[in-house]
Coordinates of C-alpha atoms and ligand atoms in Angstrom, one line a residue:
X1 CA 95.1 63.9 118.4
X2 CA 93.9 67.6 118.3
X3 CA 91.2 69.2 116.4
X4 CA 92.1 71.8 114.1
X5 CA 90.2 74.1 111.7
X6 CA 91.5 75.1 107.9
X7 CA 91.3 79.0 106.6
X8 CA 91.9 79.6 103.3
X9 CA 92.1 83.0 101.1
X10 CA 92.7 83.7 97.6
X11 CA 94.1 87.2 97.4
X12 CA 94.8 88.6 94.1
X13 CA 97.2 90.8 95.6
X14 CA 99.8 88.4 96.6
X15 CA 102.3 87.5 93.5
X16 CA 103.2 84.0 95.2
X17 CA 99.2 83.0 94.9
X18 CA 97.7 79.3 95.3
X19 CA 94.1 78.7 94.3
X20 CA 91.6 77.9 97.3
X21 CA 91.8 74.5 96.0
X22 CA 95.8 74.0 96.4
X23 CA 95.7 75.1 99.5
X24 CA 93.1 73.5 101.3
X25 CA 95.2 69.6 99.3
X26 CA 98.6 70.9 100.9
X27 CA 96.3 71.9 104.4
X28 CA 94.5 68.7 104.4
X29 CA 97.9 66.7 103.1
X30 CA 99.4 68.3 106.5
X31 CA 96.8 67.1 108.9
X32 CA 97.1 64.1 108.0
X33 CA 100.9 63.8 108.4
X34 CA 100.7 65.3 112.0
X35 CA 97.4 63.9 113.3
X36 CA 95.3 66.5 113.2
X37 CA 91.7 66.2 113.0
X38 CA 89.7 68.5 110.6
X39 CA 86.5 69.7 112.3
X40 CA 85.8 72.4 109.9
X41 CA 87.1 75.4 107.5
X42 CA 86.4 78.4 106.3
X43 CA 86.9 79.7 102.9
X44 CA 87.0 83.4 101.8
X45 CA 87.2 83.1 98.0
X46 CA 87.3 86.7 96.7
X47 CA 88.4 89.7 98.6
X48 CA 86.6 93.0 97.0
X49 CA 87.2 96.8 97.9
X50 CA 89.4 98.1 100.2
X51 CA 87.6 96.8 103.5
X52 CA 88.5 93.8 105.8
X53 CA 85.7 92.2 104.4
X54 CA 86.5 88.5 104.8
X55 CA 83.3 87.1 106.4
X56 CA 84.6 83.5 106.5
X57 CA 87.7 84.7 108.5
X58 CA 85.6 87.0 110.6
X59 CA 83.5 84.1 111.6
X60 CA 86.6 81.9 112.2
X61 CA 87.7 84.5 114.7
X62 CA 84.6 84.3 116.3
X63 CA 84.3 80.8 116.5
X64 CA 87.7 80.8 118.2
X65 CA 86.2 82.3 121.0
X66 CA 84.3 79.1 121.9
X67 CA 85.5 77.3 124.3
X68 CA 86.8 73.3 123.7
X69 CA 85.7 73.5 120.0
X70 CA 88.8 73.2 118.2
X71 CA 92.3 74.0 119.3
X72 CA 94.5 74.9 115.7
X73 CA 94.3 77.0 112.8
X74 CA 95.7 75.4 109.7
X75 CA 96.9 77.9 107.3
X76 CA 98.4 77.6 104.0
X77 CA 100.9 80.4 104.5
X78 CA 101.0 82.8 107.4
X79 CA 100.2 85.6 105.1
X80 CA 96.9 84.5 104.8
X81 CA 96.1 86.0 108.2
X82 CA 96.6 89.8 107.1
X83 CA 97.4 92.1 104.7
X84 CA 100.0 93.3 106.3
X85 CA 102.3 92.5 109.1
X86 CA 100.7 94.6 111.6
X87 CA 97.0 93.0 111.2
X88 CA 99.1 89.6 111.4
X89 CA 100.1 90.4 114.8
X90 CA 96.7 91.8 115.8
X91 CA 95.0 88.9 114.5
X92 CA 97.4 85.9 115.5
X93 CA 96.8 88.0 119.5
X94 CA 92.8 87.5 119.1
X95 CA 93.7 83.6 118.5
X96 CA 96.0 83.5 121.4
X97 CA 94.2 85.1 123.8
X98 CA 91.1 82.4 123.0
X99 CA 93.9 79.4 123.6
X100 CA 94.3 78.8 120.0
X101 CA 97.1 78.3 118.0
X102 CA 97.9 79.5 114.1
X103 CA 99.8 77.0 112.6
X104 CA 101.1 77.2 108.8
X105 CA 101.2 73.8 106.5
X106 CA 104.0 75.2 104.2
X107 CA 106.0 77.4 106.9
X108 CA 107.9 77.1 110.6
X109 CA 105.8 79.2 113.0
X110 CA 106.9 80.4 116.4
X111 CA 104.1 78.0 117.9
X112 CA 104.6 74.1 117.9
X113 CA 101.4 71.6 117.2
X114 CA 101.6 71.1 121.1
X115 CA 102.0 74.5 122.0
X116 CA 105.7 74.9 122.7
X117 CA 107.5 77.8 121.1
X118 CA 111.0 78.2 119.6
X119 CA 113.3 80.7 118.9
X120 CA 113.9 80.0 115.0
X121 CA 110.5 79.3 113.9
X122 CA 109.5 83.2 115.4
X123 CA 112.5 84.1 113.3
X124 CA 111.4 82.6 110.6
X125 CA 107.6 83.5 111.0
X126 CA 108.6 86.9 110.9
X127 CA 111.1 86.6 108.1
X128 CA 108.0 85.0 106.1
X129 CA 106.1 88.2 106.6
X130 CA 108.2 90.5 105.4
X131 CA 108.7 88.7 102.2
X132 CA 105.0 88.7 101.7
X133 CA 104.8 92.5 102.3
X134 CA 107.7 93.1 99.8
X135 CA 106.2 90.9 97.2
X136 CA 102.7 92.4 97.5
X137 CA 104.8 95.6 97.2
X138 CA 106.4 94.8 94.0
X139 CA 103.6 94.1 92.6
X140 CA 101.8 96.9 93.6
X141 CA 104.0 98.9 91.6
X142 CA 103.2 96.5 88.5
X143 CA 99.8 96.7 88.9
X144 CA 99.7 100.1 88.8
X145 CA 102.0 100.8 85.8
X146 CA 99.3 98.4 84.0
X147 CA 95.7 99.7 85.1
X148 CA 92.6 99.9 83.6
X149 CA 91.6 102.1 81.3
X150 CA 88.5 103.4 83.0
X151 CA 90.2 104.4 85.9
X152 CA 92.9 105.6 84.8
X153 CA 91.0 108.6 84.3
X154 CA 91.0 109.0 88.3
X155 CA 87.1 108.6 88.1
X156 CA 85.0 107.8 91.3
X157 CA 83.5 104.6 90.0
X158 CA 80.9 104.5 92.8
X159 CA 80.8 103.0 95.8
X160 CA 81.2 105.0 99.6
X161 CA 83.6 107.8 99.5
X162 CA 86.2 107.9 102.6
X163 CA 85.9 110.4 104.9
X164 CA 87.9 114.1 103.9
X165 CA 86.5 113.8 100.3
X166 CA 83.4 114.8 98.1
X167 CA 82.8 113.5 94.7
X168 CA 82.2 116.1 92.1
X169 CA 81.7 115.2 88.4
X170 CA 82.9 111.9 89.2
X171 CA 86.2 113.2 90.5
X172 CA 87.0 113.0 94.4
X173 CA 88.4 116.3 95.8
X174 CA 89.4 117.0 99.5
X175 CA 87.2 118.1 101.6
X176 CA 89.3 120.6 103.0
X177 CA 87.5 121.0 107.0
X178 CA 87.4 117.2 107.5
X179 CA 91.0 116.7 105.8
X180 CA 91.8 118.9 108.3
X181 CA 90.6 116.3 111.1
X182 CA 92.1 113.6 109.4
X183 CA 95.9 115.3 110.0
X184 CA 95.3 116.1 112.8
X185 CA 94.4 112.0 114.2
X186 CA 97.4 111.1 112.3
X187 CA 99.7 113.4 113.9
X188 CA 98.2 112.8 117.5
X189 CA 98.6 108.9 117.0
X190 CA 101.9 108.9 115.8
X191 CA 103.4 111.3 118.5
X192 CA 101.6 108.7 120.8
X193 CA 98.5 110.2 122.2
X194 CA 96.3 107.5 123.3
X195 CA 92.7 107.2 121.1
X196 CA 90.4 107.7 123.8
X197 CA 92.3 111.0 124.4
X198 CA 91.9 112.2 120.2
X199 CA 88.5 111.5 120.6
X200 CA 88.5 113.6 123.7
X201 CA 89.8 116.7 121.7
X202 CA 88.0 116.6 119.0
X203 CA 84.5 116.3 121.2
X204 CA 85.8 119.7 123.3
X205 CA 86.6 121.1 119.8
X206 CA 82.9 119.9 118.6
X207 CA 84.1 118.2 115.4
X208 CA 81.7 115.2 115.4
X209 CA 81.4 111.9 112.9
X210 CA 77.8 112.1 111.0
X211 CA 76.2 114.3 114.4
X212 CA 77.3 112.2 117.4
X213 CA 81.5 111.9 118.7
X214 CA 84.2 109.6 116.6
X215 CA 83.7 106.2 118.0
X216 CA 87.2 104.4 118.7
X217 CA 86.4 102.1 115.5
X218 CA 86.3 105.0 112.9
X219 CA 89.0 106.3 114.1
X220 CA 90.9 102.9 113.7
X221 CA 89.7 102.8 110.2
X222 CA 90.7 106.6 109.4
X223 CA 94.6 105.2 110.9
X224 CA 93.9 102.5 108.7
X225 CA 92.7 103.7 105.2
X226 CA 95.3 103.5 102.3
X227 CA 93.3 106.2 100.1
X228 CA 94.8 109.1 102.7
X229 CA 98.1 108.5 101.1
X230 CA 96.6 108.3 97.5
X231 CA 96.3 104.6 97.4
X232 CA 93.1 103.1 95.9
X233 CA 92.7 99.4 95.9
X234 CA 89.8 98.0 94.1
X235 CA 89.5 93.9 93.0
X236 CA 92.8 93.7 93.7
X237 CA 94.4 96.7 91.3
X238 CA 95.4 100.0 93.1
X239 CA 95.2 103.4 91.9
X240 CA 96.6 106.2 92.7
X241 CA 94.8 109.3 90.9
X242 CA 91.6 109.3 92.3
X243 CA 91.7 109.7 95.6
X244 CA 94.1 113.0 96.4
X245 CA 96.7 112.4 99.2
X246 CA 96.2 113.9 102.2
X247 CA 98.5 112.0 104.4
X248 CA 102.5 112.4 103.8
X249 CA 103.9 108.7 103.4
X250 CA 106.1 109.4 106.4
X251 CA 103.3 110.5 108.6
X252 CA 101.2 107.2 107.5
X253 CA 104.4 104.9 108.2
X254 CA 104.5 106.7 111.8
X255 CA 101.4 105.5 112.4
X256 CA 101.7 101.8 111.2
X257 CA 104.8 102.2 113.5
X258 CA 103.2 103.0 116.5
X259 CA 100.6 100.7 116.0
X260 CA 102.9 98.1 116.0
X261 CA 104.2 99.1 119.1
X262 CA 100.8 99.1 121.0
X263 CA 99.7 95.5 119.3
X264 CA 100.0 94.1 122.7
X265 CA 97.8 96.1 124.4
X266 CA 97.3 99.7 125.0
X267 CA 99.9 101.0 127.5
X268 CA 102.1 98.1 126.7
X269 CA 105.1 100.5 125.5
X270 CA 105.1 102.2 128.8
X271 CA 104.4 99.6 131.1
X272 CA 105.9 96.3 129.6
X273 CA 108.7 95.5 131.8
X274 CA 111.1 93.3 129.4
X275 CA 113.7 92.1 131.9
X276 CA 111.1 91.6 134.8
X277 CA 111.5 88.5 136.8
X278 CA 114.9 87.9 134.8
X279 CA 117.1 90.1 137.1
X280 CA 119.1 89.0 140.4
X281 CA 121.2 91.1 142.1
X282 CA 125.6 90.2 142.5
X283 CA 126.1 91.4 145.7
X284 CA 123.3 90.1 147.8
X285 CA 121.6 88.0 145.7
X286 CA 118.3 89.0 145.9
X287 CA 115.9 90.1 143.0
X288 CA 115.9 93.5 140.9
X289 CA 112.6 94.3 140.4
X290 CA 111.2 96.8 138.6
X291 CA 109.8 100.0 139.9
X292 CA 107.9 103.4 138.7
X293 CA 108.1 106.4 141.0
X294 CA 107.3 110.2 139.6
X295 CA 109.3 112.9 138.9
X296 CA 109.0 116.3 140.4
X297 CA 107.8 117.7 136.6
X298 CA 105.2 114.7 137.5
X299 CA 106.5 112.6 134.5
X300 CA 106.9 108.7 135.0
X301 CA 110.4 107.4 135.3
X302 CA 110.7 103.7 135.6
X303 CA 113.9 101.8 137.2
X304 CA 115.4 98.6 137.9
X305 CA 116.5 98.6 141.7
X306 CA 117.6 95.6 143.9
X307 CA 115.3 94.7 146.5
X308 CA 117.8 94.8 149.0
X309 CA 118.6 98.2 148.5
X310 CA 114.8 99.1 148.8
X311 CA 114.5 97.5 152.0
X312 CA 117.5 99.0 154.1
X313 CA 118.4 102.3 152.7
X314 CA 122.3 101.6 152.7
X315 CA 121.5 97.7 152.6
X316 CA 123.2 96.5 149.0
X317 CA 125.5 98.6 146.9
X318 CA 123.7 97.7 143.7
X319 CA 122.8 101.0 142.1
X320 CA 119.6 101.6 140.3
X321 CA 119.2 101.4 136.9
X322 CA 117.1 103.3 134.7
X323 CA 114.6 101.0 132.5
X324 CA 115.2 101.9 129.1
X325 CA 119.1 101.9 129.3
X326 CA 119.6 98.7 130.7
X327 CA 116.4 97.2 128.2
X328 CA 117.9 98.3 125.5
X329 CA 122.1 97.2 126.2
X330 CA 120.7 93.8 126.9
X331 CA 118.7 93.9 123.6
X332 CA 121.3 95.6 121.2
X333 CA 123.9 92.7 122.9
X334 CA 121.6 89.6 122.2
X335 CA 120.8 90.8 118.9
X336 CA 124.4 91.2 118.1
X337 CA 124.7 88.2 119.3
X338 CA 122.3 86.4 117.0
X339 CA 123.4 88.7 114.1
X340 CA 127.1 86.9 114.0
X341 CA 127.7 85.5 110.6
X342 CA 127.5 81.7 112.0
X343 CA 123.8 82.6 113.1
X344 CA 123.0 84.2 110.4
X345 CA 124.2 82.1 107.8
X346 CA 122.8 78.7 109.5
X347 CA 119.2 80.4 109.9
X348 CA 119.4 81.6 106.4
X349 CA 120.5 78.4 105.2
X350 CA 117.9 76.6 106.9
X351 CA 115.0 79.0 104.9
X352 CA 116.9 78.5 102.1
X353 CA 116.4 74.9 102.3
X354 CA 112.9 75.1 103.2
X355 CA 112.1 77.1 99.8
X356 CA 113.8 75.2 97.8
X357 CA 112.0 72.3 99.2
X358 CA 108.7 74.0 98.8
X359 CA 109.4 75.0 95.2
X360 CA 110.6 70.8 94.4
X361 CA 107.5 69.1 95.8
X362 CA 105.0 71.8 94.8
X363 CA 101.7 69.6 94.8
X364 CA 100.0 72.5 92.8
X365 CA 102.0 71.7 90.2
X366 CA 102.1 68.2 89.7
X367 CA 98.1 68.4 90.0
X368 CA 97.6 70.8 87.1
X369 CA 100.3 68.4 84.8
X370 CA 98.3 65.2 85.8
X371 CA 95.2 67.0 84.8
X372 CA 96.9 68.3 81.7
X373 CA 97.8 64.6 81.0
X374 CA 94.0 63.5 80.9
X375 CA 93.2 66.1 78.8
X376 CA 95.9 65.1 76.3
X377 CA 95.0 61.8 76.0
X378 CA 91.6 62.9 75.6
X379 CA 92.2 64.6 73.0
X380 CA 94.0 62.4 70.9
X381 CA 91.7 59.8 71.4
X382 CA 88.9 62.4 69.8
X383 CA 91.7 63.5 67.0
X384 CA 92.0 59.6 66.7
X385 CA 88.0 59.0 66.0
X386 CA 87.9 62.4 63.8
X387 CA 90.4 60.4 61.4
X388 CA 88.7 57.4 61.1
X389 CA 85.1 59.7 60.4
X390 CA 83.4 60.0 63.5
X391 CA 82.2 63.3 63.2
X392 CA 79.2 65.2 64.8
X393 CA 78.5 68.7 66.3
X394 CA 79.3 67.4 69.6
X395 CA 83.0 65.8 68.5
X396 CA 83.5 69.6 67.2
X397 CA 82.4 71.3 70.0
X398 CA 84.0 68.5 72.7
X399 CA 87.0 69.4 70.0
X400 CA 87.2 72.9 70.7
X401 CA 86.6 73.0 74.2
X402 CA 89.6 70.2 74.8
X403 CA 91.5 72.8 73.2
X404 CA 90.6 75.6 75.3
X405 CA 91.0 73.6 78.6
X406 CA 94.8 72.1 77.5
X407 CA 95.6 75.8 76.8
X408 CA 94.2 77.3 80.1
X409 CA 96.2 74.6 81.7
X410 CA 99.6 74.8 79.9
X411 CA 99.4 78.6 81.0
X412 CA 98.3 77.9 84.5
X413 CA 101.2 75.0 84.3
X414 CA 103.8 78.0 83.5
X415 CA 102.9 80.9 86.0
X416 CA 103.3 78.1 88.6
X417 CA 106.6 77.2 87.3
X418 CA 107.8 80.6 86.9
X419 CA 106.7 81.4 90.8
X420 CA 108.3 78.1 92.0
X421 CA 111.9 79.5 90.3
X422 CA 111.5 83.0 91.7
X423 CA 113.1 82.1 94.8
X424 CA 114.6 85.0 97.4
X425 CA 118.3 85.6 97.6
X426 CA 120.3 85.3 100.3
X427 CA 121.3 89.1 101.0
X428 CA 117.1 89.3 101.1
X429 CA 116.4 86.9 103.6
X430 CA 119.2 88.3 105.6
X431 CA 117.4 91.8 105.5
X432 CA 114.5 90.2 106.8
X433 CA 115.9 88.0 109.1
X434 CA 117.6 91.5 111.3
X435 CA 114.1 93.3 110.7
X436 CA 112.5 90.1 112.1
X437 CA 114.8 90.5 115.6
X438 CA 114.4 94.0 116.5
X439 CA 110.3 93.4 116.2
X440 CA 110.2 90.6 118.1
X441 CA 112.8 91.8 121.0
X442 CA 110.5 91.1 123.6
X443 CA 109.8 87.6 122.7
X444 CA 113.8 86.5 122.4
X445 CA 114.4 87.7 125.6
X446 CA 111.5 85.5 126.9
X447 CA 112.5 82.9 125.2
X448 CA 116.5 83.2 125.1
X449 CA 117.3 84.4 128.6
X450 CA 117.2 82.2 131.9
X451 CA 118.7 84.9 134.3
X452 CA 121.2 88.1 134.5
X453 CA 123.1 88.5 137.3
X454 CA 124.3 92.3 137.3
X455 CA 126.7 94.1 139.1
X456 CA 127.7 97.2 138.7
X457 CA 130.2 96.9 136.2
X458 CA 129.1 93.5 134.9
X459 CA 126.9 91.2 134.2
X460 CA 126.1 87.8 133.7
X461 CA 123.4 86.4 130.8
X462 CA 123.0 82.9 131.7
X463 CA 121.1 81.7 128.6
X464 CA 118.3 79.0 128.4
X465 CA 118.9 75.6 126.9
X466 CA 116.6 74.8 124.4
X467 CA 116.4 70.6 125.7
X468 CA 112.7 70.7 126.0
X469 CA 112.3 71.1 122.2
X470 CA 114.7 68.7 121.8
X471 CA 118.3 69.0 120.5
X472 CA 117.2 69.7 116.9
X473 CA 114.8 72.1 117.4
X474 CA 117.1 75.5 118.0
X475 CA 120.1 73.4 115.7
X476 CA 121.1 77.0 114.2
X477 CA 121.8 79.4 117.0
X478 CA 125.6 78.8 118.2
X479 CA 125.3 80.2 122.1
X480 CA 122.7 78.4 123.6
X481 CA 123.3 76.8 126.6
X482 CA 126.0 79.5 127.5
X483 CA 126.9 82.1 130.0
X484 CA 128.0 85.8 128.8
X485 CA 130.0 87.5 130.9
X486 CA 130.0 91.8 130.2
X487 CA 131.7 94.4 131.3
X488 CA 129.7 97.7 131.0
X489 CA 130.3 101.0 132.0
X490 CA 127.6 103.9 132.1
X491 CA 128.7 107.8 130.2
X492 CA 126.2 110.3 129.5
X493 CA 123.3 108.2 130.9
X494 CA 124.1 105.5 128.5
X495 CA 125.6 102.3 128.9
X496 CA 128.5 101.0 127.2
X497 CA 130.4 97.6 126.6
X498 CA 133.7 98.1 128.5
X499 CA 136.0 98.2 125.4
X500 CA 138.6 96.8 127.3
X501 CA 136.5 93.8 128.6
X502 CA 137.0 90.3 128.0
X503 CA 133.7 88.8 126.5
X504 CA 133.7 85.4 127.8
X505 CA 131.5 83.2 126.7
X506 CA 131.6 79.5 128.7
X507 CA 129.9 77.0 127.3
Ligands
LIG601 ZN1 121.6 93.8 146.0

């Protein structure tokens, strides 16, 4: 048995929405299905303001770094871990690096119970986010054709103003010196200079945060601030006319890019060696391992070179590959790969399934319509006594506020019923599903491929078999357990598939 811990969060910015209380019955339903023992949870019932003020969720995170006290994270949906996929990532990494695992009650995540991963439940976990982000999106756009009245005016209500504005009569105008400071972090992150090295700059400039230098954090939270690009949430409705835009969309989606890039660690896009310990070479057999040497502009060029070529100059005829070329043919090839209609159309199938299983046994549901039942019976049993002449102030007022509750739930009743038939098409799962492989690259080549044996016209992708999940567990991908052989030819430092080459794939 293992120990596991629940988080729940109600967001009012997520259309799809269960109260605290469904999702701790479906968490708690789920444990006890797979033997998981609850040692505690943590509850975040309202999220207020724009800030990652979830002090349950902080404390979980903290928590995790304990050692031996629990081993799982039992989630409702996987959106309940971030607002967006990029804290998701940064988040579920905190977990992983403290030995725990997030697991969702209602979703496939890349993570077994006992710590194995697969291929199609990454897909999937991925596929899940996006559709979160896209509905949070929608109804961004709702929410903001329907706001308030009071700030509609673009009034400051109170509260702190971000950094680059001033409040004046209410209304927040840029500050035009620190606005300044504010493009220019943008700009620096998303052409990739490190933060330590913004900081740097600005010091040697002397533009300081409140008298002392821009800690790393602020700067996080200036990268991360919605209100540069005009966007104001507040209780879960977002505005858009009170705080001016300073940011361009484009540069802001730069940024989330890049962090994205860097989740795994700072110099991860430069160092992180994809095919390392995957290579061997066709002519003498030995490794290709990967190397970093410095150009005469003193600019880092990375390579894949056989080991036997390092050793005696003339030793093996394998020739040296540059990093990125041959990372990213092997990468474009396996995601054609899984892109092929068969792939596609069994993973999508498979969510497919899964949602229209979700939306069938929704226990939300069928607890609000038992509930509704007692309070019809209820209530004609107090219509029943008002005929024969029982009446009081208390059969009027127990009257009236029957009433109210059987109307509260018949309304609760239909939102759930109208979420449970919004259900994604196929086209959009198919969007997700391609946007889900090229972010998780790294991962399926980890995961998917066993060896490559290259030449210097071919190579070889021997691929893994999936037998330790079991024959089930990777049911919709059609090459496993195979061996691609490629021709490939390099033009204008690029590699190519040979377009007269046979692609044969032996199972
Ligand atoms: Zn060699």
């Amino acid at each position: 048995m293992k120990t596991a811990v629940i988080y729940a969060r109600y967001s009012s910015s997520s259309q799809t929405e269960q109260s605290i209380e469904g999702q701790l019955s479906v968490c708690n339903k789920y444990a006890k299905d797979n033997d998981l023992i609850i040692v505690d949870t943590y509850i975040d019932r309202a999220v207020t303001g724009t800030n990652d003020n979830r002090v349950a969720f902080q404390q979980m995170l903290s928590d995790s770094e304990k050692k031996a006290s629990w081993e799982i994270v039992l989630v409702y949906a996987i959106d309940r871990f971030g607002r967006n996929s990029t804290e998701i990532a940064v988040n579920k990494q905190k977990l992983k690096k403290n030995g725990k695992t997030l697991i969702s009650a209602t979703q496939r995540t890349s993570v077994n119970i006992d710590g194995s991963r697969n291929l199609d439940g990454i897909l999937l976990e991925n596929v899940y986010i996006g559709i979160a982000e896209y509905y949070s999106a929608e109804l961004s756009e709702k929410i903001i054709r329907g706001q308030s009245e009071n700030r509609k005016k673009g009034l400051h209500c109170g509260g702190n103003i971000a950094y680059g504005y001033a409040s004046v009569d209410r209304k927040l105008v840029i500050k035009e010196d620190e606005a300044e400071v504010v493009r220019f972090i943008y700009q620096q992150y998303g052409n990739g200079i490190y933060v330590s090295e913004i900081i740097e700059a600005l010091t040697s400039k002397g533009i300081m945060y409140k008298g002392a230098p821009f800690r790393p954090s602020c700067i996080y939270s200036i990268l991360r601030n919605e209100k540069y690009v005009g966007i104001y949430e507040f209780k879960g409705e977002i505005y858009t006319d009170i705080y001016p835009q300073i940011i361009s969309v484009e540069a802001c989606a730069k940024v989330k890019a890049r962090a994205k890039e860097n989740r795994f660690g700072r110099r991860s896009t430069e160092t992180i060696y994809l095919l390392r310990n995957k290579l061997r070479c066709g002519y003498c057999g030995k490794p290709i391992s990967a190397e970093c040497g410095t150009a005469r502009n003193g600019k880092k060029k990375y390579y894949y070179k056989c080991v036997g070529r390092k050793k005696h100059h003339n030793g093996c005829e394998k020739t040296v590959l540059k990093k990125e070329l041959l990372e990213e043919f092997v990468i474009n090839f396996i995601i054609g790969e899984l892109c092929k209609k068969k792939n596609i159309d069994n993973i999508v199938k498979a969510i497919m399934d899964m949602q229209t299983q979700q939306s069938k046994d929704n226990p939300i549901l069928s607890n609000l319509k038992k509930e509704k039942k007692q309070v019809d019976a209820s209530l004609a049993n107090l219509l029943k006594a008002i005929e024969q002449g029982v009446v009081s102030r208390t059969t009027t007022s127990r009257l009236q506020e029957l009433e109210n509750e059987q109307e509260e739930l018949e309304r609760k009743i239909l939102t759930e019923e109208s979420k449970s038939s919004m259900m994604l098409e196929k086209e959009e799962i198919e969007a997700f599903y391609v946007k889900a492989l090229k972010c998780e690259s790294r991962l399926i080549i980890e995961i998917l491929i066993k060896e490559i044996v290259l030449y210097n016209d071919k190579m070889e992708i021997y691929l893994n078999t999936p037998a330790k999940n079991g024959p089930d567990e990777n049911r919709g991908f059609s090459f496993y357990n195979k061996t691609m052989n490629l021709r490939y030819y390099s033009k204008y430092s690029r590699l190519f598939v040979d377009e007269d080459a046979i692609i044969d794939i032996r199972v």
